[in-house]
Amino acid sequence: MTARSLSPSTPRGEATRQKVLEAAEQVFGEKGYHGASVTEITRAAGVAQGTFYLYFPGKKEIFLDLVDALGERLRAVTIDASAKAATYAEAQRMGFSAFFDFARTHRHIYRIIQECDRVDPITYRRFYSLLAESYRRAQADATARGEAADVDPEVVAYCMLGVGHFVALRYLFWDGDLGPEAEETAIRFAQKGVGLD
């Protein structure tokens, strides 16, 4: 949780805060940052406006907290999926699949993150920097173990982000479906780029 929001003191309060964040994801995703209002978020969450202000100072703060929360959840699901793998190649495969699954269930993430660049460029950059850092560490560790090519792990990290980002954009958000063949092609392309295929 960032310094922008107020920490709930009870499990019930945390559940309410999470409910408001989920409603914000829906409203910001459908209406955009400038088209959304606190009233619409509280209506979608089924809470009073006063309840909103117990946890968030205003619209900008909940929007930026939402971006941070989406980033945390995305990193957690991809890292958890990768951790179950026996090899780096398998970890990449499982991480990409987890990313695509997350994108399928969070259809508004692209609009929200793209708008974040205009609302707060620092939060926008942090979203991608923290994702890239997970890739960078994994690549560096795999290289040290002799499982991956000895290439710049930072460059690899952003290449991997680019593959996942644009494949999901093209097939999930523009066309509405990412089939197994397209997903497999993206994964194989990424793995070939770091000497795993």
PDB file of C-alpha atoms in Angstrom:
ATOM      1  CA  MET A   1       0.000   0.000   0.000  1.00  0.00           C
ATOM      2  CA  THR A   2       1.378   3.426  -0.854  1.00  0.00           C
ATOM      3  CA  ALA A   3       1.471   6.575   1.232  1.00  0.00           C
ATOM      4  CA  ARG A   4      -1.360   7.979  -0.911  1.00  0.00           C
ATOM      5  CA  SER A   5      -4.045   5.849   0.733  1.00  0.00           C
ATOM      6  CA  LEU A   6      -5.122   5.320   4.317  1.00  0.00           C
ATOM      7  CA  SER A   7      -4.516   1.927   5.906  1.00  0.00           C
ATOM      8  CA  PRO A   8      -7.604   0.041   7.125  1.00  0.00           C
ATOM      9  CA  SER A   9      -7.314  -1.022  10.755  1.00  0.00           C
ATOM     10  CA  THR A  10      -9.485  -4.151  10.513  1.00  0.00           C
ATOM     11  CA  PRO A  11      -9.901  -7.080   8.100  1.00  0.00           C
ATOM     12  CA  ARG A  12     -13.394  -5.804   7.342  1.00  0.00           C
ATOM     13  CA  GLY A  13     -11.962  -2.387   6.489  1.00  0.00           C
ATOM     14  CA  GLU A  14      -9.369  -3.980   4.187  1.00  0.00           C
ATOM     15  CA  ALA A  15     -12.133  -5.963   2.451  1.00  0.00           C
ATOM     16  CA  THR A  16     -14.121  -2.751   1.919  1.00  0.00           C
ATOM     17  CA  ARG A  17     -11.062  -0.948   0.570  1.00  0.00           C
ATOM     18  CA  GLN A  18     -10.435  -3.822  -1.843  1.00  0.00           C
ATOM     19  CA  LYS A  19     -14.064  -3.730  -2.971  1.00  0.00           C
ATOM     20  CA  VAL A  20     -13.740  -0.016  -3.750  1.00  0.00           C
ATOM     21  CA  LEU A  21     -10.487  -0.642  -5.688  1.00  0.00           C
ATOM     22  CA  GLU A  22     -12.186  -3.353  -7.766  1.00  0.00           C
ATOM     23  CA  ALA A  23     -15.040  -0.993  -8.553  1.00  0.00           C
ATOM     24  CA  ALA A  24     -12.505   1.678  -9.525  1.00  0.00           C
ATOM     25  CA  GLU A  25     -10.875  -0.748 -11.966  1.00  0.00           C
ATOM     26  CA  GLN A  26     -14.236  -1.256 -13.660  1.00  0.00           C
ATOM     27  CA  VAL A  27     -15.205   2.435 -13.733  1.00  0.00           C
ATOM     28  CA  PHE A  28     -11.819   3.785 -14.841  1.00  0.00           C
ATOM     29  CA  GLY A  29     -11.601   1.013 -17.420  1.00  0.00           C
ATOM     30  CA  GLU A  30     -14.987   1.841 -18.914  1.00  0.00           C
ATOM     31  CA  LYS A  31     -15.017   5.643 -18.608  1.00  0.00           C
ATOM     32  CA  GLY A  32     -11.351   6.589 -18.498  1.00  0.00           C
ATOM     33  CA  TYR A  33      -9.700   8.650 -15.795  1.00  0.00           C
ATOM     34  CA  HIS A  34     -11.259  11.978 -16.774  1.00  0.00           C
ATOM     35  CA  GLY A  35     -14.700  10.517 -17.444  1.00  0.00           C
ATOM     36  CA  ALA A  36     -14.900   8.669 -14.115  1.00  0.00           C
ATOM     37  CA  SER A  37     -16.091  10.138 -10.837  1.00  0.00           C
ATOM     38  CA  VAL A  38     -15.915   9.192  -7.175  1.00  0.00           C
ATOM     39  CA  THR A  39     -19.719   8.959  -7.197  1.00  0.00           C
ATOM     40  CA  GLU A  40     -19.647   6.336  -9.959  1.00  0.00           C
ATOM     41  CA  ILE A  41     -16.949   4.360  -8.140  1.00  0.00           C
ATOM     42  CA  THR A  42     -18.884   4.319  -4.867  1.00  0.00           C
ATOM     43  CA  ARG A  43     -22.075   3.379  -6.700  1.00  0.00           C
ATOM     44  CA  ALA A  44     -20.303   0.459  -8.417  1.00  0.00           C
ATOM     45  CA  ALA A  45     -18.799  -0.627  -5.071  1.00  0.00           C
ATOM     46  CA  GLY A  46     -22.120  -0.315  -3.241  1.00  0.00           C
ATOM     47  CA  VAL A  47     -20.668   1.972  -0.551  1.00  0.00           C
ATOM     48  CA  ALA A  48     -21.372   5.514   0.624  1.00  0.00           C
ATOM     49  CA  GLN A  49     -19.126   8.378  -0.511  1.00  0.00           C
ATOM     50  CA  GLY A  50     -18.065   8.881   3.082  1.00  0.00           C
ATOM     51  CA  THR A  51     -16.745   5.327   3.107  1.00  0.00           C
ATOM     52  CA  PHE A  52     -14.629   6.059   0.025  1.00  0.00           C
ATOM     53  CA  TYR A  53     -12.916   8.952   1.813  1.00  0.00           C
ATOM     54  CA  LEU A  54     -12.025   6.727   4.768  1.00  0.00           C
ATOM     55  CA  TYR A  55      -9.525   5.017   2.455  1.00  0.00           C
ATOM     56  CA  PHE A  56      -8.712   7.401  -0.411  1.00  0.00           C
ATOM     57  CA  PRO A  57      -8.220  11.189  -0.350  1.00  0.00           C
ATOM     58  CA  GLY A  58      -9.647  11.557  -3.863  1.00  0.00           C
ATOM     59  CA  LYS A  59      -9.965  10.307  -7.436  1.00  0.00           C
ATOM     60  CA  LYS A  60      -6.321  10.717  -8.390  1.00  0.00           C
ATOM     61  CA  GLU A  61      -5.125   8.834  -5.319  1.00  0.00           C
ATOM     62  CA  ILE A  62      -7.385   5.836  -5.909  1.00  0.00           C
ATOM     63  CA  PHE A  63      -6.391   5.776  -9.576  1.00  0.00           C
ATOM     64  CA  LEU A  64      -2.683   5.684  -8.745  1.00  0.00           C
ATOM     65  CA  ASP A  65      -3.224   3.135  -5.968  1.00  0.00           C
ATOM     66  CA  LEU A  66      -5.113   1.014  -8.498  1.00  0.00           C
ATOM     67  CA  VAL A  67      -2.172   1.141 -10.926  1.00  0.00           C
ATOM     68  CA  ASP A  68       0.208   0.099  -8.139  1.00  0.00           C
ATOM     69  CA  ALA A  69      -2.157  -2.669  -7.026  1.00  0.00           C
ATOM     70  CA  LEU A  70      -2.503  -4.035 -10.565  1.00  0.00           C
ATOM     71  CA  GLY A  71       1.276  -4.055 -10.895  1.00  0.00           C
ATOM     72  CA  GLU A  72       1.710  -5.876  -7.574  1.00  0.00           C
ATOM     73  CA  ARG A  73      -0.883  -8.492  -8.476  1.00  0.00           C
ATOM     74  CA  LEU A  74       0.534  -9.023 -11.960  1.00  0.00           C
ATOM     75  CA  ARG A  75       4.052  -9.472 -10.596  1.00  0.00           C
ATOM     76  CA  ALA A  76       2.801 -11.854  -7.908  1.00  0.00           C
ATOM     77  CA  VAL A  77       0.911 -14.131 -10.312  1.00  0.00           C
ATOM     78  CA  THR A  78       3.786 -14.330 -12.812  1.00  0.00           C
ATOM     79  CA  ILE A  79       6.422 -14.900 -10.113  1.00  0.00           C
ATOM     80  CA  ASP A  80       4.261 -17.535  -8.380  1.00  0.00           C
ATOM     81  CA  ALA A  81       3.685 -19.349 -11.673  1.00  0.00           C
ATOM     82  CA  SER A  82       7.381 -19.238 -12.582  1.00  0.00           C
ATOM     83  CA  ALA A  83       8.456 -20.476  -9.151  1.00  0.00           C
ATOM     84  CA  LYS A  84       6.852 -23.866  -9.836  1.00  0.00           C
ATOM     85  CA  ALA A  85       9.146 -24.509 -12.812  1.00  0.00           C
ATOM     86  CA  ALA A  86      12.184 -26.786 -12.807  1.00  0.00           C
ATOM     87  CA  THR A  87      14.076 -24.840 -15.504  1.00  0.00           C
ATOM     88  CA  TYR A  88      14.339 -21.264 -16.717  1.00  0.00           C
ATOM     89  CA  ALA A  89      12.721 -22.165 -20.030  1.00  0.00           C
ATOM     90  CA  GLU A  90       9.768 -23.678 -18.197  1.00  0.00           C
ATOM     91  CA  ALA A  91       9.631 -20.686 -15.836  1.00  0.00           C
ATOM     92  CA  GLN A  92       9.396 -18.327 -18.802  1.00  0.00           C
ATOM     93  CA  ARG A  93       6.643 -20.388 -20.362  1.00  0.00           C
ATOM     94  CA  MET A  94       4.631 -20.505 -17.133  1.00  0.00           C
ATOM     95  CA  GLY A  95       5.217 -16.798 -16.448  1.00  0.00           C
ATOM     96  CA  PHE A  96       4.007 -15.777 -19.908  1.00  0.00           C
ATOM     97  CA  SER A  97       0.919 -17.981 -19.582  1.00  0.00           C
ATOM     98  CA  ALA A  98       0.166 -16.429 -16.179  1.00  0.00           C
ATOM     99  CA  PHE A  99       0.565 -12.948 -17.689  1.00  0.00           C
ATOM    100  CA  PHE A 100      -1.858 -13.728 -20.515  1.00  0.00           C
ATOM    101  CA  ASP A 101      -4.359 -15.225 -18.034  1.00  0.00           C
ATOM    102  CA  PHE A 102      -4.124 -12.075 -15.890  1.00  0.00           C
ATOM    103  CA  ALA A 103      -4.717  -9.891 -18.941  1.00  0.00           C
ATOM    104  CA  ARG A 104      -7.784 -11.991 -19.843  1.00  0.00           C
ATOM    105  CA  THR A 105      -9.351 -11.380 -16.441  1.00  0.00           C
ATOM    106  CA  HIS A 106      -8.354  -7.703 -16.216  1.00  0.00           C
ATOM    107  CA  ARG A 107      -9.614  -6.430 -19.540  1.00  0.00           C
ATOM    108  CA  HIS A 108      -9.332  -2.780 -18.527  1.00  0.00           C
ATOM    109  CA  ILE A 109      -5.657  -2.868 -17.568  1.00  0.00           C
ATOM    110  CA  TYR A 110      -4.394  -1.463 -20.870  1.00  0.00           C
ATOM    111  CA  ARG A 111      -6.588   1.619 -20.816  1.00  0.00           C
ATOM    112  CA  ILE A 112      -5.813   2.264 -17.155  1.00  0.00           C
ATOM    113  CA  ILE A 113      -2.045   1.934 -17.554  1.00  0.00           C
ATOM    114  CA  GLN A 114      -1.942   4.006 -20.745  1.00  0.00           C
ATOM    115  CA  GLU A 115      -3.888   6.805 -19.064  1.00  0.00           C
ATOM    116  CA  CYS A 116      -1.543   6.662 -16.084  1.00  0.00           C
ATOM    117  CA  ASP A 117       1.241   8.030 -18.298  1.00  0.00           C
ATOM    118  CA  ARG A 118      -0.748  11.269 -18.588  1.00  0.00           C
ATOM    119  CA  VAL A 119      -2.023  11.350 -14.998  1.00  0.00           C
ATOM    120  CA  ASP A 120       1.269  10.551 -13.246  1.00  0.00           C
ATOM    121  CA  PRO A 121       4.323   9.567 -15.345  1.00  0.00           C
ATOM    122  CA  ILE A 122       6.271   8.460 -12.255  1.00  0.00           C
ATOM    123  CA  THR A 123       3.663   5.842 -11.312  1.00  0.00           C
ATOM    124  CA  TYR A 124       3.429   4.776 -14.966  1.00  0.00           C
ATOM    125  CA  ARG A 125       7.169   4.257 -15.216  1.00  0.00           C
ATOM    126  CA  ARG A 126       7.256   2.410 -11.887  1.00  0.00           C
ATOM    127  CA  PHE A 127       4.613  -0.034 -13.142  1.00  0.00           C
ATOM    128  CA  TYR A 128       6.864  -1.133 -16.018  1.00  0.00           C
ATOM    129  CA  SER A 129      10.176  -0.785 -14.148  1.00  0.00           C
ATOM    130  CA  LEU A 130       9.095  -3.189 -11.412  1.00  0.00           C
ATOM    131  CA  LEU A 131       7.813  -5.711 -13.970  1.00  0.00           C
ATOM    132  CA  ALA A 132      11.092  -5.436 -15.871  1.00  0.00           C
ATOM    133  CA  GLU A 133      13.098  -5.932 -12.682  1.00  0.00           C
ATOM    134  CA  SER A 134      11.466  -9.331 -12.126  1.00  0.00           C
ATOM    135  CA  TYR A 135      12.479 -10.385 -15.658  1.00  0.00           C
ATOM    136  CA  ARG A 136      15.966  -8.909 -15.247  1.00  0.00           C
ATOM    137  CA  ARG A 137      16.671 -10.855 -12.059  1.00  0.00           C
ATOM    138  CA  ALA A 138      15.373 -14.109 -13.534  1.00  0.00           C
ATOM    139  CA  GLN A 139      17.495 -13.680 -16.674  1.00  0.00           C
ATOM    140  CA  ALA A 140      20.617 -12.800 -14.676  1.00  0.00           C
ATOM    141  CA  ASP A 141      20.128 -15.798 -12.376  1.00  0.00           C
ATOM    142  CA  ALA A 142      19.537 -18.144 -15.326  1.00  0.00           C
ATOM    143  CA  THR A 143      22.686 -16.852 -17.063  1.00  0.00           C
ATOM    144  CA  ALA A 144      24.724 -17.447 -13.894  1.00  0.00           C
ATOM    145  CA  ARG A 145      23.424 -21.038 -13.797  1.00  0.00           C
ATOM    146  CA  GLY A 146      24.284 -21.531 -17.470  1.00  0.00           C
ATOM    147  CA  GLU A 147      20.621 -21.853 -18.476  1.00  0.00           C
ATOM    148  CA  ALA A 148      20.411 -18.732 -20.644  1.00  0.00           C
ATOM    149  CA  ALA A 149      22.555 -16.793 -23.092  1.00  0.00           C
ATOM    150  CA  ASP A 150      25.037 -14.291 -21.650  1.00  0.00           C
ATOM    151  CA  VAL A 151      23.245 -11.136 -22.795  1.00  0.00           C
ATOM    152  CA  ASP A 152      22.297  -7.889 -21.072  1.00  0.00           C
ATOM    153  CA  PRO A 153      19.474  -8.916 -18.685  1.00  0.00           C
ATOM    154  CA  GLU A 154      18.016  -5.386 -18.623  1.00  0.00           C
ATOM    155  CA  VAL A 155      17.580  -5.345 -22.397  1.00  0.00           C
ATOM    156  CA  VAL A 156      16.097  -8.859 -22.276  1.00  0.00           C
ATOM    157  CA  ALA A 157      13.639  -7.738 -19.598  1.00  0.00           C
ATOM    158  CA  TYR A 158      12.213  -4.959 -21.760  1.00  0.00           C
ATOM    159  CA  CYS A 159      12.148  -7.196 -24.834  1.00  0.00           C
ATOM    160  CA  MET A 160      10.076  -9.710 -22.850  1.00  0.00           C
ATOM    161  CA  LEU A 161       7.723  -6.964 -21.689  1.00  0.00           C
ATOM    162  CA  GLY A 162       7.333  -5.845 -25.286  1.00  0.00           C
ATOM    163  CA  VAL A 163       6.460  -9.337 -26.505  1.00  0.00           C
ATOM    164  CA  GLY A 164       3.845  -9.880 -23.802  1.00  0.00           C
ATOM    165  CA  HIS A 165       2.433  -6.371 -24.050  1.00  0.00           C
ATOM    166  CA  PHE A 166       1.859  -6.239 -27.788  1.00  0.00           C
ATOM    167  CA  VAL A 167       0.686  -9.826 -28.219  1.00  0.00           C
ATOM    168  CA  ALA A 168      -1.913  -9.296 -25.477  1.00  0.00           C
ATOM    169  CA  LEU A 169      -2.872  -5.922 -26.969  1.00  0.00           C
ATOM    170  CA  ARG A 170      -3.309  -7.355 -30.459  1.00  0.00           C
ATOM    171  CA  TYR A 171      -5.181 -10.541 -29.595  1.00  0.00           C
ATOM    172  CA  LEU A 172      -6.909  -9.927 -26.259  1.00  0.00           C
ATOM    173  CA  PHE A 173      -7.803  -6.259 -26.415  1.00  0.00           C
ATOM    174  CA  TRP A 174      -8.236  -5.549 -30.103  1.00  0.00           C
ATOM    175  CA  ASP A 175      -9.734  -8.882 -31.162  1.00  0.00           C
ATOM    176  CA  GLY A 176     -10.913 -10.287 -27.843  1.00  0.00           C
ATOM    177  CA  ASP A 177      -9.219 -13.700 -27.960  1.00  0.00           C
ATOM    178  CA  LEU A 178      -5.703 -15.062 -27.632  1.00  0.00           C
ATOM    179  CA  GLY A 179      -5.733 -18.656 -28.790  1.00  0.00           C
ATOM    180  CA  PRO A 180      -3.195 -21.331 -27.824  1.00  0.00           C
ATOM    181  CA  GLU A 181      -1.360 -21.084 -31.150  1.00  0.00           C
ATOM    182  CA  ALA A 182      -0.710 -17.336 -30.819  1.00  0.00           C
ATOM    183  CA  GLU A 183       0.294 -17.740 -27.172  1.00  0.00           C
ATOM    184  CA  GLU A 184       2.698 -20.562 -28.070  1.00  0.00           C
ATOM    185  CA  THR A 185       4.225 -18.499 -30.899  1.00  0.00           C
ATOM    186  CA  ALA A 186       4.852 -15.570 -28.541  1.00  0.00           C
ATOM    187  CA  ILE A 187       6.484 -17.808 -25.930  1.00  0.00           C
ATOM    188  CA  ARG A 188       8.694 -19.582 -28.480  1.00  0.00           C
ATOM    189  CA  PHE A 189       9.757 -16.269 -29.997  1.00  0.00           C
ATOM    190  CA  ALA A 190      10.709 -14.896 -26.573  1.00  0.00           C
ATOM    191  CA  GLN A 191      12.610 -18.041 -25.651  1.00  0.00           C
ATOM    192  CA  LYS A 192      14.505 -18.092 -28.952  1.00  0.00           C
ATOM    193  CA  GLY A 193      15.622 -14.525 -28.265  1.00  0.00           C
ATOM    194  CA  VAL A 194      17.455 -15.563 -25.115  1.00  0.00           C
ATOM    195  CA  GLY A 195      18.844 -18.796 -26.449  1.00  0.00           C
ATOM    196  CA  LEU A 196      16.352 -21.180 -24.874  1.00  0.00           C
ATOM    197  CA  ASP A 197      14.837 -22.669 -28.012  1.00  0.00           C
TER     198      ASP A 197
END
